[in-house]
PDB file of C-alpha atoms in Angstrom:
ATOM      1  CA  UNK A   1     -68.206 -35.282 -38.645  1.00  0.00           C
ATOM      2  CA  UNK A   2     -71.592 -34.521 -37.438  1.00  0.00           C
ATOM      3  CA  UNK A   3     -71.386 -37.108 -34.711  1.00  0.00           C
ATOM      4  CA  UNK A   4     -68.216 -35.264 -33.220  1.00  0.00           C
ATOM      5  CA  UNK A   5     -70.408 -32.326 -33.464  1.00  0.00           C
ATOM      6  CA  UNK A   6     -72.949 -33.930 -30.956  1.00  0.00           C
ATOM      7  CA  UNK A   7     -70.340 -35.401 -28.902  1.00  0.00           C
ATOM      8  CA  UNK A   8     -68.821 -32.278 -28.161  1.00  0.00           C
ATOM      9  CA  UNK A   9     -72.482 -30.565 -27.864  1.00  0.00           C
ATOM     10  CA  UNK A  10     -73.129 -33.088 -25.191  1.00  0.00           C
ATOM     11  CA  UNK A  11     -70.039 -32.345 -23.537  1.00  0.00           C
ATOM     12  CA  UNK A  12     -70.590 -28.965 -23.394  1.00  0.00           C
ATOM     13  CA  UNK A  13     -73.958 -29.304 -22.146  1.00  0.00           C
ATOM     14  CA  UNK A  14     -72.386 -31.635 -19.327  1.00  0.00           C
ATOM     15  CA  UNK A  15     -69.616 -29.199 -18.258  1.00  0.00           C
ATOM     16  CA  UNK A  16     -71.913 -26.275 -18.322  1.00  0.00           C
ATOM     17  CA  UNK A  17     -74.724 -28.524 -15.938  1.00  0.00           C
ATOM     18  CA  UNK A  18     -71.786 -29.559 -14.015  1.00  0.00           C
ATOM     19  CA  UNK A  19     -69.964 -25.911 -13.698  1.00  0.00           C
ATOM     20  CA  UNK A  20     -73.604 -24.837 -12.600  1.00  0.00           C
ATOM     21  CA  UNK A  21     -74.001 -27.340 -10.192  1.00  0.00           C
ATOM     22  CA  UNK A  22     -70.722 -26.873  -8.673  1.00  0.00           C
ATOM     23  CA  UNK A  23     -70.870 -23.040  -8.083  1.00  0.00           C
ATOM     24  CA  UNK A  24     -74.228 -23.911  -6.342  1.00  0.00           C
ATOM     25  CA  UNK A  25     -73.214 -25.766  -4.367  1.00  0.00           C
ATOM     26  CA  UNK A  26     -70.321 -23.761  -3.390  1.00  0.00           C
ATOM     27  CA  UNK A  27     -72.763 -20.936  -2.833  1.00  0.00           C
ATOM     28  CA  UNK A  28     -74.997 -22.943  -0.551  1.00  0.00           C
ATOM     29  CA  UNK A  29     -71.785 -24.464   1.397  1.00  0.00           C
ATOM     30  CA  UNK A  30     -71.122 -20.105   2.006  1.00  0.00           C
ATOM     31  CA  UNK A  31     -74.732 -19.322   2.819  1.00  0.00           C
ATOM     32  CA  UNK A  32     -74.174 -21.958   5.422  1.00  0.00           C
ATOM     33  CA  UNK A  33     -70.846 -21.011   6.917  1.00  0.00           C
ATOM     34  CA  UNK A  34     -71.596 -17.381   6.563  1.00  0.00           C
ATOM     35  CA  UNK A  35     -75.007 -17.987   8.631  1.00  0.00           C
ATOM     36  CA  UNK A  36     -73.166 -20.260  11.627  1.00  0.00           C
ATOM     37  CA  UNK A  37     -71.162 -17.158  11.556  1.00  0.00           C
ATOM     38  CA  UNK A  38     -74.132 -14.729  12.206  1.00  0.00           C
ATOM     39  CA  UNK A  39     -75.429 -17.315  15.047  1.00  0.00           C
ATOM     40  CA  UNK A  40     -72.026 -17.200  15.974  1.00  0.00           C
ATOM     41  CA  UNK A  41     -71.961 -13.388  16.368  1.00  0.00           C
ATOM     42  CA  UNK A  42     -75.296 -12.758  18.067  1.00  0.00           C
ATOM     43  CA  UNK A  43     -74.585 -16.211  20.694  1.00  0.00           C
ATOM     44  CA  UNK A  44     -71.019 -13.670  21.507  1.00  0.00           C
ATOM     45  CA  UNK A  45     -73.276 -10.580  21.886  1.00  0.00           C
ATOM     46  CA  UNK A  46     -75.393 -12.239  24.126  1.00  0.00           C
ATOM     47  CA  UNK A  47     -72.529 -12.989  26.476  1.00  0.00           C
ATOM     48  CA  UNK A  48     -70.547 -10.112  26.177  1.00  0.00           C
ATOM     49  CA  UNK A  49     -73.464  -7.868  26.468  1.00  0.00           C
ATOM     50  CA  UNK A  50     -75.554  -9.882  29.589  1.00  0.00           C
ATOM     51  CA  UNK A  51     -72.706  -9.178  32.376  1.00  0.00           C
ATOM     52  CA  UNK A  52     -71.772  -5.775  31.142  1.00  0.00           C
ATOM     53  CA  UNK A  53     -75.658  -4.725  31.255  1.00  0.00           C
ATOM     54  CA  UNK A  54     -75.934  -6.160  34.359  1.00  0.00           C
ATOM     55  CA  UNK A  55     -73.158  -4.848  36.147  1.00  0.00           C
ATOM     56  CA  UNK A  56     -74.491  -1.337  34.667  1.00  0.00           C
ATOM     57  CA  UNK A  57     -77.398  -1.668  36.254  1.00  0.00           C
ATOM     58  CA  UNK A  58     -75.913  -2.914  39.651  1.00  0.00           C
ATOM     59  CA  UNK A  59     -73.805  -0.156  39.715  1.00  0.00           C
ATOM     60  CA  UNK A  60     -76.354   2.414  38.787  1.00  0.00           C
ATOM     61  CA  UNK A  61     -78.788   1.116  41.328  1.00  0.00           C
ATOM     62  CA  UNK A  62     -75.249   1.502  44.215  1.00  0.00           C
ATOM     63  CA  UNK A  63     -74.958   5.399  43.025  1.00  0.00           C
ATOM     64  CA  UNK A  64     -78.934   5.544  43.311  1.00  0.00           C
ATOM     65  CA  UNK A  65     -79.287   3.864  46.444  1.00  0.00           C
ATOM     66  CA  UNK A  66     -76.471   5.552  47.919  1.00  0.00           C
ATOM     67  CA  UNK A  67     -77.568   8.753  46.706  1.00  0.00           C
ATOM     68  CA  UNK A  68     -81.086   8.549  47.911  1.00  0.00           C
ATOM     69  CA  UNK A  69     -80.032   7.273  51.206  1.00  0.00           C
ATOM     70  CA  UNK A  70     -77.503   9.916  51.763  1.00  0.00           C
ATOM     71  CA  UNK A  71     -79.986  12.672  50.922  1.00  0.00           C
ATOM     72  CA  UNK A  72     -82.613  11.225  53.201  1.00  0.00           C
ATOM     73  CA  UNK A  73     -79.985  10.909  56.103  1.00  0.00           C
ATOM     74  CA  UNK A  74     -79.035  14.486  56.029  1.00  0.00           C
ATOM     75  CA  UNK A  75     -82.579  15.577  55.566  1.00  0.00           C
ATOM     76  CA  UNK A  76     -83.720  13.599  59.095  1.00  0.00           C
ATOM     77  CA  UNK A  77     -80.349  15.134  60.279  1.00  0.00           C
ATOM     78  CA  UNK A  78     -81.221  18.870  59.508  1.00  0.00           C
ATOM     79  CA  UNK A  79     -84.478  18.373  61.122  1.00  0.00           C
ATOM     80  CA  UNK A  80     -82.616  18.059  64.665  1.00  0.00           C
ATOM     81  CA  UNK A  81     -83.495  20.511  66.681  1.00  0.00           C
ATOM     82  CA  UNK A  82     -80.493  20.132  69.083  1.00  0.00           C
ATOM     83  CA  UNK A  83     -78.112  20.435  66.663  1.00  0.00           C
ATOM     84  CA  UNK A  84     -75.382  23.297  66.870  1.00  0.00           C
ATOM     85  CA  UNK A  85     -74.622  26.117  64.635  1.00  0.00           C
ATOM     86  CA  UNK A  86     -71.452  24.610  63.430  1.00  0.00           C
ATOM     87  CA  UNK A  87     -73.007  21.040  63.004  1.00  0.00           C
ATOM     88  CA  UNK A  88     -75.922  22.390  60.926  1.00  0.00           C
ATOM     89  CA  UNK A  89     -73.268  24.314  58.851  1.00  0.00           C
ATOM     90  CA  UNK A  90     -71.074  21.300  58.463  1.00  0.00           C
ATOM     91  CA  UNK A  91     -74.473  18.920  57.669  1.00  0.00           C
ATOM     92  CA  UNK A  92     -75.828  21.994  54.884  1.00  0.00           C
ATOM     93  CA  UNK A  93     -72.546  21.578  53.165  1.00  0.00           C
ATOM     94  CA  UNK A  94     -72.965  17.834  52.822  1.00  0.00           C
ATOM     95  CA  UNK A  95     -76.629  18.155  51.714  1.00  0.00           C
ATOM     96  CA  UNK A  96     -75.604  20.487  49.634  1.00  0.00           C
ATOM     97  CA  UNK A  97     -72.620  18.622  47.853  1.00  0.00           C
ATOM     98  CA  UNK A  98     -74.956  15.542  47.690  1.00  0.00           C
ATOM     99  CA  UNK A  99     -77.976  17.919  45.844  1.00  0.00           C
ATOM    100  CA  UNK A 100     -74.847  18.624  43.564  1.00  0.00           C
ATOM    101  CA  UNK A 101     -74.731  14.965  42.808  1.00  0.00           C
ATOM    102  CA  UNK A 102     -78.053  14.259  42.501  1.00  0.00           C
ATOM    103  CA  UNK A 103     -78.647  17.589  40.308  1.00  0.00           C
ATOM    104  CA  UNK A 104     -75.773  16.069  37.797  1.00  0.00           C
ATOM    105  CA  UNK A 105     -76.897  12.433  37.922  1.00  0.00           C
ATOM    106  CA  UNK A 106     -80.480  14.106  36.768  1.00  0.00           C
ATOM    107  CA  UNK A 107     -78.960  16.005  34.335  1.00  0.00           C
ATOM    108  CA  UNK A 108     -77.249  12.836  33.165  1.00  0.00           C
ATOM    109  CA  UNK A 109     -80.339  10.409  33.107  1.00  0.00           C
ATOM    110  CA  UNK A 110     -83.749  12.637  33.577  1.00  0.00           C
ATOM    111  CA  UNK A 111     -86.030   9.711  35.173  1.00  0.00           C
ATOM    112  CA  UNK A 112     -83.208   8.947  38.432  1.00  0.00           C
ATOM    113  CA  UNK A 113     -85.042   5.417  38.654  1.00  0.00           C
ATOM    114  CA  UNK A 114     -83.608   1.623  38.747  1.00  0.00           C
ATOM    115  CA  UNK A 115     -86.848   0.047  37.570  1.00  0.00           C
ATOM    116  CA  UNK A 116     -86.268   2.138  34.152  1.00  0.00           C
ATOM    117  CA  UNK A 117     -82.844   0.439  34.058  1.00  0.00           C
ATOM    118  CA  UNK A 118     -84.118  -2.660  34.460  1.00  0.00           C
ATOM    119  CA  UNK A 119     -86.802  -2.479  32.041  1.00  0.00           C
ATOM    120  CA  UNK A 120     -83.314  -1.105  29.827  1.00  0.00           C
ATOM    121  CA  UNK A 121     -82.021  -4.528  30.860  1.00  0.00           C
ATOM    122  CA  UNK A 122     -85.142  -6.648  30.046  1.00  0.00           C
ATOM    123  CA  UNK A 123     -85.697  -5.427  26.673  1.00  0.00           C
ATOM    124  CA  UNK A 124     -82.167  -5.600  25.823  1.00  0.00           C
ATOM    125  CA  UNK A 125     -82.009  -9.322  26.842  1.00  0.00           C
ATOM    126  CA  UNK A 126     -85.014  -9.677  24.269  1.00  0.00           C
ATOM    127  CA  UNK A 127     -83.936  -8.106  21.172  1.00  0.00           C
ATOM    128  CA  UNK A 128     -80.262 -10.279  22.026  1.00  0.00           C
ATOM    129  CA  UNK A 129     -82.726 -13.345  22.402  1.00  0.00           C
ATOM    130  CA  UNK A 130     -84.979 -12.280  18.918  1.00  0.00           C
ATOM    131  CA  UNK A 131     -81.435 -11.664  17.435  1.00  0.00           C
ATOM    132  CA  UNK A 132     -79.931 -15.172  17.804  1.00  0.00           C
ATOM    133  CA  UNK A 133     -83.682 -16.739  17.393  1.00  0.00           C
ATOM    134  CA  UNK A 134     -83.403 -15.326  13.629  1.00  0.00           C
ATOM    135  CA  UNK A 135     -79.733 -15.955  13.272  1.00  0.00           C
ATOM    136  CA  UNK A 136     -80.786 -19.869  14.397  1.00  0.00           C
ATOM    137  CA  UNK A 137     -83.664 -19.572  11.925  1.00  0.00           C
ATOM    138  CA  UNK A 138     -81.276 -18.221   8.667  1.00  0.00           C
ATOM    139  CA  UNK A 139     -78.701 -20.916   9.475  1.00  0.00           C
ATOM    140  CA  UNK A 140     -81.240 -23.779   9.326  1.00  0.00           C
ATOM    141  CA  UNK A 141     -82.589 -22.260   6.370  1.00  0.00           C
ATOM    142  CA  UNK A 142     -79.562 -22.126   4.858  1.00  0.00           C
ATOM    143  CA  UNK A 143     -78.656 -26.063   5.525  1.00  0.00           C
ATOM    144  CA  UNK A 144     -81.604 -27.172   4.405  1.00  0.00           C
ATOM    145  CA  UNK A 145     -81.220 -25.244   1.074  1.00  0.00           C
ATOM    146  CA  UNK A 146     -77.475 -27.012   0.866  1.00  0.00           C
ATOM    147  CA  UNK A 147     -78.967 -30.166   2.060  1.00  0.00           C
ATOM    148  CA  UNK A 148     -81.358 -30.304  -0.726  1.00  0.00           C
ATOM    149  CA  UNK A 149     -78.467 -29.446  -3.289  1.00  0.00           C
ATOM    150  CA  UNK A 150     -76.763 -32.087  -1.746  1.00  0.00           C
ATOM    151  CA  UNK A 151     -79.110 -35.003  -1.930  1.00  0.00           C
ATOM    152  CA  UNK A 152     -81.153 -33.951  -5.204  1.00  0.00           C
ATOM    153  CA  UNK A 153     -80.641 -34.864  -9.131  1.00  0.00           C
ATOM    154  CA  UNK A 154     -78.398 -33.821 -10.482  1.00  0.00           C
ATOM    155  CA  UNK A 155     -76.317 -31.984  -8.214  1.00  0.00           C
ATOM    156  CA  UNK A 156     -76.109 -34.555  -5.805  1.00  0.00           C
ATOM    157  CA  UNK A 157     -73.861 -36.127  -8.755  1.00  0.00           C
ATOM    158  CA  UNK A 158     -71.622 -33.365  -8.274  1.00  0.00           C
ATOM    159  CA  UNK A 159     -72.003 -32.867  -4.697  1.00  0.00           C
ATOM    160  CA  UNK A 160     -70.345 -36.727  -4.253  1.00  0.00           C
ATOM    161  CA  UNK A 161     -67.673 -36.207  -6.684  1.00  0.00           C
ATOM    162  CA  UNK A 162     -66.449 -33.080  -4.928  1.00  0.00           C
ATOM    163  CA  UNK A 163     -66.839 -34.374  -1.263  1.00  0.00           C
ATOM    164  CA  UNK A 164     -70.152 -32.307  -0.121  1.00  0.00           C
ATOM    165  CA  UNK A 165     -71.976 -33.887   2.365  1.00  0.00           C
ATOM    166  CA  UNK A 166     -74.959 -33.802   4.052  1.00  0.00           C
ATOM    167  CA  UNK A 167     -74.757 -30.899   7.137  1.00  0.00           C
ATOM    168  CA  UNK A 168     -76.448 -31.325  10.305  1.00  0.00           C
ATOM    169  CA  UNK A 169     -78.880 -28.108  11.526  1.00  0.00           C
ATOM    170  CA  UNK A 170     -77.620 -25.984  14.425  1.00  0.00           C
ATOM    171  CA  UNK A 171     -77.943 -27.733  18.181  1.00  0.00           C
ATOM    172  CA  UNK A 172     -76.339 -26.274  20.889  1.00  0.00           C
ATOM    173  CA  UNK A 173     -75.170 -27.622  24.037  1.00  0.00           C
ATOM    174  CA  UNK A 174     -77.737 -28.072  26.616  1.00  0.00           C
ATOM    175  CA  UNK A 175     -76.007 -25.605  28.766  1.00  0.00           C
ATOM    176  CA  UNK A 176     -76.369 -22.370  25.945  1.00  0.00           C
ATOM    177  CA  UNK A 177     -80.640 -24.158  25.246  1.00  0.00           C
ATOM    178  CA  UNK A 178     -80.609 -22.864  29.084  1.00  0.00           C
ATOM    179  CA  UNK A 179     -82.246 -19.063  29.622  1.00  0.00           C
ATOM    180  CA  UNK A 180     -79.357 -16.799  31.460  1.00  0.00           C
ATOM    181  CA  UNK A 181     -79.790 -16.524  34.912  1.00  0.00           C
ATOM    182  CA  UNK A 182     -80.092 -13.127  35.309  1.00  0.00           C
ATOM    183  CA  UNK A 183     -80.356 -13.236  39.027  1.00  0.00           C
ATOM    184  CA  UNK A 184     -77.652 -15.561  39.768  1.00  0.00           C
ATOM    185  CA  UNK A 185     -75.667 -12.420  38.254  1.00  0.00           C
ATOM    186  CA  UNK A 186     -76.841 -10.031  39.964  1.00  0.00           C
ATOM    187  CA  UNK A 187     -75.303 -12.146  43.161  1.00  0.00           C
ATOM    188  CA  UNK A 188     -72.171 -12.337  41.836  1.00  0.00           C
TER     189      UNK A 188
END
């Protein structure tokens, strides 16, 4: 009687180790899949957001450039002395509608400057990169947790009986290792 007593103690002690095992290993195998997902995420961000910034900024610097030009071609065109009263009417309307512009686009975004959109642009592109740099960091730190439960007594004992194996850290194709060319969209 007492030695079925043992037996089943042991048992129990076994099915408890191996129940604990098992759900830790099934919590590492989520910590993994859950942080490929966050790289995942911030590696989508980076492309969705790159051309759409971009673009922004091209056609900001268009409205600006335009903007600017157009003022300074009506200015140079008011200062003509041989122009005729209904010319200089016609060319004071046009400043004026422009000034309209230009007043709203200030109104809109107080410092009327492309270098403050690009510096918008730059730090953007960093916080994406810092983003994806941690997301790279939790998802290796997450396989080598599971790798360890994997490979170590006693839940590598589990781990083969259920079918875990070892997982490989995150690489990326040499293409994505590759810093956007920001330039070669701005000449697209």
């Amino acid at each position: 009687m007492f030695g079925l007593y043992i037996v089943l103690v042991i048992t129990g002690i076994i099915l408890l180790i191996g129940i604990i095992a098992y759900n830790s290993l099934v919590n590492r195998k989520n910590k993994v899949e859950y942080a490929f997902s966050s790289t995942d995420v911030m590696l989508k961000k980076r492309r969705d957001l790159i051309p759409n910034l971009v673009e922004s900024v091209k056609q900001y610097m268009t409205f600006e450039s335009g903007l600017l030009t157009d003022v300074t071609k009506l200015r140079s065109g008011l200062m003509n002395e041989n122009m005729n009263d209904a010319d200089r009417f016609q060319m004071e309307n046009q400043v004026s509608g422009v000034l309209g512009k230009l007043k709203i686009a200030v109104e809109n975004y107080p410092e009327l400057k492309a270098s403050q959109n690009f510096l918008q642009l730059q730090a953007s592109l960093n916080e994406i990169e810092e983003q994806i740099s941690a997301a790279r960091r939790a998802f290796n730190a997450a396989i080598y947790d599971y790798n360890n439960a994997v490979e170590m007594f006693p839940t590598n004992i589990f781990a083969g009986m259920f079918g875990y194996k070892r997982r490989v850290s995150f690489e990326i194709p040499q293409e994505e290792r590759e810093t956007v060319n920001v330039k070669s969209l701005f000449n697209s």
